[in-house]
């Protein structure tokens, strides 16, 4: 049974992995045997993260830039070897009332949260298709299903991530690729510090979540290893919610 989850010898690229959920997933994949490639725009932060992930490489590039993404991935494939697992984790947040939401912030959300999935996913898939095998795991959110005040554009981007995942599976499953998504619930990270540091929101969330607490980034690792491994060989186009029960109840 353990062999089904063993990632030994497989190379995994995790975008946005210098901190938070991305770094936790990178550590988890490495512990399952994968050779992990850390990605982000800040080389110094990547070098620091590299010390926390056994045997990790770094590959700095801007995932919101289509040409840069393809060039970096093609170069790595040619010089270092195949990327067999891709975790599209890079993402940003911006909070503001919708009627006052800055157009430039909306554009940044689109480029980073959706554009990066397309850019890096397409670049890696071209090589995976040629090999007839690959795993793509996109990080969505409970906000793919549920809206909340002040984050309407973010909610739109995560809904798009869920549907783009289904589109990837529809186009690429026939070529041997498994394309799925993880939709985290409220995970206590730096990205949402404005929420967990707010006593009123913190109280509301704990009452709203059946599990009665925030999630930990490490609690997403099991789902990621499952979707990256042979254990999920017939799972395709699925969005796996890891949310403490938030999407199960009113």
PDB file of C-alpha atoms in Angstrom:
ATOM      1  CA  UNK A   1       0.000   0.000   0.000  1.00  0.00           C
ATOM      2  CA  UNK A   2       2.793   2.438   0.862  1.00  0.00           C
ATOM      3  CA  UNK A   3       4.245   1.974  -2.619  1.00  0.00           C
ATOM      4  CA  UNK A   4       1.115   3.551  -4.098  1.00  0.00           C
ATOM      5  CA  UNK A   5       2.008   6.844  -2.390  1.00  0.00           C
ATOM      6  CA  UNK A   6       5.771   6.651  -2.945  1.00  0.00           C
ATOM      7  CA  UNK A   7       7.139   9.555  -5.020  1.00  0.00           C
ATOM      8  CA  UNK A   8      10.770   8.443  -4.999  1.00  0.00           C
ATOM      9  CA  UNK A   9      12.604   9.494  -8.128  1.00  0.00           C
ATOM     10  CA  UNK A  10       9.936  11.911  -9.356  1.00  0.00           C
ATOM     11  CA  UNK A  11      10.639  15.610  -9.843  1.00  0.00           C
ATOM     12  CA  UNK A  12       7.991  18.042  -8.547  1.00  0.00           C
ATOM     13  CA  UNK A  13       7.732  21.770  -9.249  1.00  0.00           C
ATOM     14  CA  UNK A  14       5.793  23.774  -6.649  1.00  0.00           C
ATOM     15  CA  UNK A  15       5.056  27.385  -7.598  1.00  0.00           C
ATOM     16  CA  UNK A  16       4.890  30.049  -4.913  1.00  0.00           C
ATOM     17  CA  UNK A  17       6.768  27.783  -2.546  1.00  0.00           C
ATOM     18  CA  UNK A  18       8.997  30.156  -0.601  1.00  0.00           C
ATOM     19  CA  UNK A  19       6.465  30.307   2.261  1.00  0.00           C
ATOM     20  CA  UNK A  20       3.026  29.299   3.503  1.00  0.00           C
ATOM     21  CA  UNK A  21       1.027  26.542   1.835  1.00  0.00           C
ATOM     22  CA  UNK A  22       3.508  26.155  -1.018  1.00  0.00           C
ATOM     23  CA  UNK A  23       6.432  25.550   1.324  1.00  0.00           C
ATOM     24  CA  UNK A  24       4.414  23.071   3.401  1.00  0.00           C
ATOM     25  CA  UNK A  25       3.455  21.136   0.263  1.00  0.00           C
ATOM     26  CA  UNK A  26       7.053  21.175  -0.946  1.00  0.00           C
ATOM     27  CA  UNK A  27       8.245  19.710   2.355  1.00  0.00           C
ATOM     28  CA  UNK A  28       5.546  17.049   2.230  1.00  0.00           C
ATOM     29  CA  UNK A  29       6.365  16.003  -1.326  1.00  0.00           C
ATOM     30  CA  UNK A  30      10.055  15.782  -0.418  1.00  0.00           C
ATOM     31  CA  UNK A  31       9.231  13.592   2.570  1.00  0.00           C
ATOM     32  CA  UNK A  32       7.287  11.304   0.203  1.00  0.00           C
ATOM     33  CA  UNK A  33      10.461  10.919  -1.878  1.00  0.00           C
ATOM     34  CA  UNK A  34      10.106  13.567  -4.579  1.00  0.00           C
ATOM     35  CA  UNK A  35      12.917  15.776  -5.830  1.00  0.00           C
ATOM     36  CA  UNK A  36      11.359  19.191  -5.247  1.00  0.00           C
ATOM     37  CA  UNK A  37      11.876  22.356  -7.276  1.00  0.00           C
ATOM     38  CA  UNK A  38      10.965  25.541  -5.417  1.00  0.00           C
ATOM     39  CA  UNK A  39       9.630  28.496  -7.381  1.00  0.00           C
ATOM     40  CA  UNK A  40       9.027  32.156  -6.662  1.00  0.00           C
ATOM     41  CA  UNK A  41      10.155  35.583  -7.852  1.00  0.00           C
ATOM     42  CA  UNK A  42      12.379  36.390  -4.854  1.00  0.00           C
ATOM     43  CA  UNK A  43      15.612  34.385  -5.099  1.00  0.00           C
ATOM     44  CA  UNK A  44      16.676  35.248  -1.532  1.00  0.00           C
ATOM     45  CA  UNK A  45      13.442  33.890  -0.092  1.00  0.00           C
ATOM     46  CA  UNK A  46      13.804  30.753  -2.211  1.00  0.00           C
ATOM     47  CA  UNK A  47      17.328  30.180  -0.964  1.00  0.00           C
ATOM     48  CA  UNK A  48      16.053  30.433   2.604  1.00  0.00           C
ATOM     49  CA  UNK A  49      13.190  28.030   1.858  1.00  0.00           C
ATOM     50  CA  UNK A  50      15.645  25.625   0.226  1.00  0.00           C
ATOM     51  CA  UNK A  51      17.241  25.006   3.615  1.00  0.00           C
ATOM     52  CA  UNK A  52      13.860  23.754   4.877  1.00  0.00           C
ATOM     53  CA  UNK A  53      13.199  21.216   2.100  1.00  0.00           C
ATOM     54  CA  UNK A  54      15.503  18.231   1.861  1.00  0.00           C
ATOM     55  CA  UNK A  55      17.366  18.089  -1.440  1.00  0.00           C
ATOM     56  CA  UNK A  56      15.402  20.939  -3.011  1.00  0.00           C
ATOM     57  CA  UNK A  57      16.400  22.900  -6.101  1.00  0.00           C
ATOM     58  CA  UNK A  58      15.283  26.444  -6.849  1.00  0.00           C
ATOM     59  CA  UNK A  59      13.861  27.806 -10.107  1.00  0.00           C
ATOM     60  CA  UNK A  60      13.028  31.522  -9.849  1.00  0.00           C
ATOM     61  CA  UNK A  61      10.679  32.959 -12.491  1.00  0.00           C
ATOM     62  CA  UNK A  62       7.493  35.019 -12.663  1.00  0.00           C
ATOM     63  CA  UNK A  63       4.567  32.637 -13.115  1.00  0.00           C
ATOM     64  CA  UNK A  64       2.364  35.487 -14.375  1.00  0.00           C
ATOM     65  CA  UNK A  65       4.687  35.913 -17.386  1.00  0.00           C
ATOM     66  CA  UNK A  66       3.855  33.355 -20.098  1.00  0.00           C
ATOM     67  CA  UNK A  67       7.151  33.622 -21.998  1.00  0.00           C
ATOM     68  CA  UNK A  68       9.275  33.545 -18.845  1.00  0.00           C
ATOM     69  CA  UNK A  69       7.406  30.510 -17.520  1.00  0.00           C
ATOM     70  CA  UNK A  70       7.871  28.541 -20.711  1.00  0.00           C
ATOM     71  CA  UNK A  71      11.540  29.502 -21.052  1.00  0.00           C
ATOM     72  CA  UNK A  72      12.359  28.509 -17.464  1.00  0.00           C
ATOM     73  CA  UNK A  73      10.554  25.175 -17.697  1.00  0.00           C
ATOM     74  CA  UNK A  74      11.947  24.281 -21.122  1.00  0.00           C
ATOM     75  CA  UNK A  75      15.462  25.078 -19.909  1.00  0.00           C
ATOM     76  CA  UNK A  76      15.046  23.010 -16.751  1.00  0.00           C
ATOM     77  CA  UNK A  77      13.655  20.059 -18.702  1.00  0.00           C
ATOM     78  CA  UNK A  78      16.593  20.201 -21.112  1.00  0.00           C
ATOM     79  CA  UNK A  79      19.335  20.575 -18.500  1.00  0.00           C
ATOM     80  CA  UNK A  80      18.044  18.966 -15.281  1.00  0.00           C
ATOM     81  CA  UNK A  81      15.418  16.424 -16.301  1.00  0.00           C
ATOM     82  CA  UNK A  82      11.648  15.963 -16.496  1.00  0.00           C
ATOM     83  CA  UNK A  83       9.130  17.739 -14.308  1.00  0.00           C
ATOM     84  CA  UNK A  84       6.680  14.935 -13.565  1.00  0.00           C
ATOM     85  CA  UNK A  85       4.553  16.671 -10.912  1.00  0.00           C
ATOM     86  CA  UNK A  86       3.379  20.263 -11.015  1.00  0.00           C
ATOM     87  CA  UNK A  87       1.710  21.982  -8.073  1.00  0.00           C
ATOM     88  CA  UNK A  88       0.278  25.315  -9.218  1.00  0.00           C
ATOM     89  CA  UNK A  89       0.155  27.051  -5.844  1.00  0.00           C
ATOM     90  CA  UNK A  90       1.144  30.671  -6.567  1.00  0.00           C
ATOM     91  CA  UNK A  91      -1.607  33.124  -5.698  1.00  0.00           C
ATOM     92  CA  UNK A  92      -2.373  36.522  -4.211  1.00  0.00           C
ATOM     93  CA  UNK A  93      -5.262  38.196  -2.388  1.00  0.00           C
ATOM     94  CA  UNK A  94      -6.655  41.726  -2.334  1.00  0.00           C
ATOM     95  CA  UNK A  95      -9.554  42.803  -0.146  1.00  0.00           C
ATOM     96  CA  UNK A  96     -11.827  45.764  -0.877  1.00  0.00           C
ATOM     97  CA  UNK A  97     -15.555  46.424  -1.335  1.00  0.00           C
ATOM     98  CA  UNK A  98     -16.449  45.414  -4.888  1.00  0.00           C
ATOM     99  CA  UNK A  99     -17.765  48.874  -5.772  1.00  0.00           C
ATOM    100  CA  UNK A 100     -14.363  50.332  -4.816  1.00  0.00           C
ATOM    101  CA  UNK A 101     -12.130  47.492  -6.007  1.00  0.00           C
ATOM    102  CA  UNK A 102      -9.102  48.915  -7.913  1.00  0.00           C
ATOM    103  CA  UNK A 103      -8.929  47.841 -11.547  1.00  0.00           C
ATOM    104  CA  UNK A 104      -5.176  47.277 -11.288  1.00  0.00           C
ATOM    105  CA  UNK A 105      -5.679  44.926  -8.317  1.00  0.00           C
ATOM    106  CA  UNK A 106      -8.287  42.995 -10.306  1.00  0.00           C
ATOM    107  CA  UNK A 107      -5.818  42.639 -13.185  1.00  0.00           C
ATOM    108  CA  UNK A 108      -3.083  41.397 -10.819  1.00  0.00           C
ATOM    109  CA  UNK A 109      -5.447  38.771  -9.415  1.00  0.00           C
ATOM    110  CA  UNK A 110      -6.293  37.549 -12.910  1.00  0.00           C
ATOM    111  CA  UNK A 111      -2.651  37.394 -14.011  1.00  0.00           C
ATOM    112  CA  UNK A 112      -1.425  35.638 -10.885  1.00  0.00           C
ATOM    113  CA  UNK A 113      -4.294  33.412  -9.782  1.00  0.00           C
ATOM    114  CA  UNK A 114      -5.527  32.300 -13.207  1.00  0.00           C
ATOM    115  CA  UNK A 115      -2.805  33.285 -15.651  1.00  0.00           C
ATOM    116  CA  UNK A 116      -0.151  31.360 -13.744  1.00  0.00           C
ATOM    117  CA  UNK A 117      -2.206  28.153 -13.879  1.00  0.00           C
ATOM    118  CA  UNK A 118      -2.415  28.470 -17.651  1.00  0.00           C
ATOM    119  CA  UNK A 119       1.190  29.607 -18.140  1.00  0.00           C
ATOM    120  CA  UNK A 120       2.958  27.005 -16.021  1.00  0.00           C
ATOM    121  CA  UNK A 121       0.393  24.281 -16.657  1.00  0.00           C
ATOM    122  CA  UNK A 122       0.717  24.585 -20.421  1.00  0.00           C
ATOM    123  CA  UNK A 123       4.522  24.756 -20.315  1.00  0.00           C
ATOM    124  CA  UNK A 124       4.799  21.603 -18.188  1.00  0.00           C
ATOM    125  CA  UNK A 125       2.017  19.757 -20.015  1.00  0.00           C
ATOM    126  CA  UNK A 126       3.792  20.036 -23.361  1.00  0.00           C
ATOM    127  CA  UNK A 127       6.589  17.884 -21.957  1.00  0.00           C
ATOM    128  CA  UNK A 128       4.286  15.593 -19.959  1.00  0.00           C
ATOM    129  CA  UNK A 129       2.170  14.865 -23.045  1.00  0.00           C
ATOM    130  CA  UNK A 130       5.266  13.836 -24.982  1.00  0.00           C
ATOM    131  CA  UNK A 131       6.119  11.371 -22.196  1.00  0.00           C
ATOM    132  CA  UNK A 132       2.540  10.129 -21.787  1.00  0.00           C
ATOM    133  CA  UNK A 133       2.521  10.778 -18.039  1.00  0.00           C
ATOM    134  CA  UNK A 134       2.223  13.641 -15.566  1.00  0.00           C
ATOM    135  CA  UNK A 135       0.447  15.042 -12.541  1.00  0.00           C
ATOM    136  CA  UNK A 136      -0.904  18.592 -12.319  1.00  0.00           C
ATOM    137  CA  UNK A 137      -2.366  19.791  -9.013  1.00  0.00           C
ATOM    138  CA  UNK A 138      -3.896  23.269  -8.937  1.00  0.00           C
ATOM    139  CA  UNK A 139      -4.582  25.037  -5.660  1.00  0.00           C
ATOM    140  CA  UNK A 140      -8.104  26.463  -5.635  1.00  0.00           C
ATOM    141  CA  UNK A 141     -10.079  27.482  -2.515  1.00  0.00           C
ATOM    142  CA  UNK A 142     -13.407  27.063  -0.765  1.00  0.00           C
ATOM    143  CA  UNK A 143     -14.053  30.405  -2.441  1.00  0.00           C
ATOM    144  CA  UNK A 144     -14.433  28.474  -5.672  1.00  0.00           C
ATOM    145  CA  UNK A 145     -17.882  27.630  -4.249  1.00  0.00           C
ATOM    146  CA  UNK A 146     -18.533  30.214  -1.555  1.00  0.00           C
ATOM    147  CA  UNK A 147     -18.388  34.005  -1.666  1.00  0.00           C
ATOM    148  CA  UNK A 148     -17.635  36.414   1.154  1.00  0.00           C
ATOM    149  CA  UNK A 149     -17.698  40.191   1.336  1.00  0.00           C
ATOM    150  CA  UNK A 150     -14.673  42.152   0.058  1.00  0.00           C
ATOM    151  CA  UNK A 151     -13.137  39.319  -2.023  1.00  0.00           C
ATOM    152  CA  UNK A 152     -15.427  38.979  -5.046  1.00  0.00           C
ATOM    153  CA  UNK A 153     -12.593  39.100  -7.640  1.00  0.00           C
ATOM    154  CA  UNK A 154     -10.564  36.538  -5.668  1.00  0.00           C
ATOM    155  CA  UNK A 155     -13.648  34.323  -5.543  1.00  0.00           C
ATOM    156  CA  UNK A 156     -13.982  34.649  -9.316  1.00  0.00           C
ATOM    157  CA  UNK A 157     -10.357  33.619  -9.860  1.00  0.00           C
ATOM    158  CA  UNK A 158     -10.655  30.530  -7.676  1.00  0.00           C
ATOM    159  CA  UNK A 159     -13.848  29.482  -9.423  1.00  0.00           C
ATOM    160  CA  UNK A 160     -11.893  29.776 -12.659  1.00  0.00           C
ATOM    161  CA  UNK A 161      -9.091  27.630 -11.240  1.00  0.00           C
ATOM    162  CA  UNK A 162     -11.595  24.863 -10.466  1.00  0.00           C
ATOM    163  CA  UNK A 163     -13.058  24.980 -13.972  1.00  0.00           C
ATOM    164  CA  UNK A 164      -9.668  25.291 -15.682  1.00  0.00           C
ATOM    165  CA  UNK A 165      -8.673  22.136 -13.799  1.00  0.00           C
ATOM    166  CA  UNK A 166     -11.658  20.331 -15.313  1.00  0.00           C
ATOM    167  CA  UNK A 167     -10.687  21.671 -18.722  1.00  0.00           C
ATOM    168  CA  UNK A 168      -7.123  20.438 -18.316  1.00  0.00           C
ATOM    169  CA  UNK A 169      -8.390  16.966 -17.461  1.00  0.00           C
ATOM    170  CA  UNK A 170     -10.784  17.008 -20.400  1.00  0.00           C
ATOM    171  CA  UNK A 171      -8.005  17.892 -22.863  1.00  0.00           C
ATOM    172  CA  UNK A 172      -5.072  16.047 -21.345  1.00  0.00           C
ATOM    173  CA  UNK A 173      -6.336  12.877 -19.631  1.00  0.00           C
ATOM    174  CA  UNK A 174      -6.174  11.064 -22.962  1.00  0.00           C
ATOM    175  CA  UNK A 175      -2.449  11.808 -23.013  1.00  0.00           C
ATOM    176  CA  UNK A 176      -1.834  10.190 -19.620  1.00  0.00           C
ATOM    177  CA  UNK A 177      -2.024  13.319 -17.453  1.00  0.00           C
ATOM    178  CA  UNK A 178      -3.959  13.519 -14.179  1.00  0.00           C
ATOM    179  CA  UNK A 179      -5.156  17.072 -13.541  1.00  0.00           C
ATOM    180  CA  UNK A 180      -6.865  17.793 -10.237  1.00  0.00           C
ATOM    181  CA  UNK A 181      -7.241  20.574  -7.691  1.00  0.00           C
ATOM    182  CA  UNK A 182      -7.087  20.986  -3.936  1.00  0.00           C
ATOM    183  CA  UNK A 183      -9.479  23.556  -2.488  1.00  0.00           C
ATOM    184  CA  UNK A 184      -8.246  24.556   0.973  1.00  0.00           C
ATOM    185  CA  UNK A 185     -10.550  25.969   3.590  1.00  0.00           C
ATOM    186  CA  UNK A 186      -9.381  28.668   5.957  1.00  0.00           C
ATOM    187  CA  UNK A 187      -5.715  27.892   6.543  1.00  0.00           C
ATOM    188  CA  UNK A 188      -3.757  30.023   8.978  1.00  0.00           C
ATOM    189  CA  UNK A 189      -0.988  31.549   6.830  1.00  0.00           C
ATOM    190  CA  UNK A 190       0.611  34.929   6.239  1.00  0.00           C
ATOM    191  CA  UNK A 191      -1.719  35.472   3.269  1.00  0.00           C
ATOM    192  CA  UNK A 192      -4.744  35.765   5.558  1.00  0.00           C
ATOM    193  CA  UNK A 193      -3.144  37.305   8.641  1.00  0.00           C
ATOM    194  CA  UNK A 194      -5.658  40.151   8.388  1.00  0.00           C
ATOM    195  CA  UNK A 195      -8.377  37.579   9.132  1.00  0.00           C
ATOM    196  CA  UNK A 196      -6.914  35.425  11.897  1.00  0.00           C
ATOM    197  CA  UNK A 197      -5.601  38.490  13.732  1.00  0.00           C
ATOM    198  CA  UNK A 198      -9.145  39.930  13.819  1.00  0.00           C
ATOM    199  CA  UNK A 199     -10.886  38.605  16.967  1.00  0.00           C
ATOM    200  CA  UNK A 200     -14.367  39.050  15.486  1.00  0.00           C
ATOM    201  CA  UNK A 201     -13.545  37.153  12.292  1.00  0.00           C
ATOM    202  CA  UNK A 202     -11.640  34.510  14.210  1.00  0.00           C
ATOM    203  CA  UNK A 203     -14.650  33.891  16.441  1.00  0.00           C
ATOM    204  CA  UNK A 204     -17.025  33.782  13.457  1.00  0.00           C
ATOM    205  CA  UNK A 205     -14.838  31.322  11.552  1.00  0.00           C
ATOM    206  CA  UNK A 206     -14.480  28.882  14.420  1.00  0.00           C
ATOM    207  CA  UNK A 207     -18.258  28.847  14.848  1.00  0.00           C
ATOM    208  CA  UNK A 208     -18.842  28.546  11.092  1.00  0.00           C
ATOM    209  CA  UNK A 209     -16.421  25.629  10.609  1.00  0.00           C
ATOM    210  CA  UNK A 210     -17.682  22.209  11.770  1.00  0.00           C
ATOM    211  CA  UNK A 211     -14.142  21.326  12.870  1.00  0.00           C
ATOM    212  CA  UNK A 212     -14.201  24.430  15.056  1.00  0.00           C
ATOM    213  CA  UNK A 213     -10.770  25.758  14.095  1.00  0.00           C
ATOM    214  CA  UNK A 214      -8.431  27.069  11.421  1.00  0.00           C
ATOM    215  CA  UNK A 215      -6.640  24.526   9.269  1.00  0.00           C
ATOM    216  CA  UNK A 216      -2.872  24.067   9.206  1.00  0.00           C
ATOM    217  CA  UNK A 217      -0.883  24.154   5.974  1.00  0.00           C
ATOM    218  CA  UNK A 218       0.524  20.718   6.805  1.00  0.00           C
ATOM    219  CA  UNK A 219      -3.009  19.290   6.710  1.00  0.00           C
ATOM    220  CA  UNK A 220      -3.024  19.768   2.926  1.00  0.00           C
ATOM    221  CA  UNK A 221       0.009  17.530   2.410  1.00  0.00           C
ATOM    222  CA  UNK A 222      -1.873  14.214   2.443  1.00  0.00           C
ATOM    223  CA  UNK A 223      -4.219  15.356  -0.311  1.00  0.00           C
ATOM    224  CA  UNK A 224      -1.286  16.616  -2.375  1.00  0.00           C
ATOM    225  CA  UNK A 225       0.729  13.406  -2.045  1.00  0.00           C
ATOM    226  CA  UNK A 226      -2.379  11.375  -2.939  1.00  0.00           C
ATOM    227  CA  UNK A 227      -3.013  13.388  -6.112  1.00  0.00           C
ATOM    228  CA  UNK A 228       0.679  13.295  -7.048  1.00  0.00           C
ATOM    229  CA  UNK A 229       0.980   9.534  -6.611  1.00  0.00           C
ATOM    230  CA  UNK A 230      -0.145   6.342  -8.326  1.00  0.00           C
ATOM    231  CA  UNK A 231      -2.894   6.034  -5.713  1.00  0.00           C
ATOM    232  CA  UNK A 232      -4.920   8.566  -7.734  1.00  0.00           C
ATOM    233  CA  UNK A 233      -4.355   6.972 -11.153  1.00  0.00           C
ATOM    234  CA  UNK A 234      -8.060   7.164 -12.121  1.00  0.00           C
ATOM    235  CA  UNK A 235      -8.822  10.503 -10.450  1.00  0.00           C
ATOM    236  CA  UNK A 236      -9.102  13.291 -13.007  1.00  0.00           C
ATOM    237  CA  UNK A 237     -10.766  16.700 -13.084  1.00  0.00           C
ATOM    238  CA  UNK A 238     -11.605  16.471  -9.389  1.00  0.00           C
ATOM    239  CA  UNK A 239     -11.634  19.342  -6.891  1.00  0.00           C
ATOM    240  CA  UNK A 240     -10.788  17.998  -3.436  1.00  0.00           C
ATOM    241  CA  UNK A 241     -12.027  20.250  -0.628  1.00  0.00           C
ATOM    242  CA  UNK A 242      -9.877  20.191   2.505  1.00  0.00           C
ATOM    243  CA  UNK A 243     -11.840  22.609   4.622  1.00  0.00           C
ATOM    244  CA  UNK A 244     -12.880  21.214   7.990  1.00  0.00           C
ATOM    245  CA  UNK A 245     -16.408  20.813   6.696  1.00  0.00           C
ATOM    246  CA  UNK A 246     -17.128  24.430   5.680  1.00  0.00           C
ATOM    247  CA  UNK A 247     -18.577  23.514   2.289  1.00  0.00           C
ATOM    248  CA  UNK A 248     -20.695  20.721   3.776  1.00  0.00           C
ATOM    249  CA  UNK A 249     -23.047  22.900   5.806  1.00  0.00           C
ATOM    250  CA  UNK A 250     -24.904  26.175   6.032  1.00  0.00           C
TER     251      UNK A 250
END
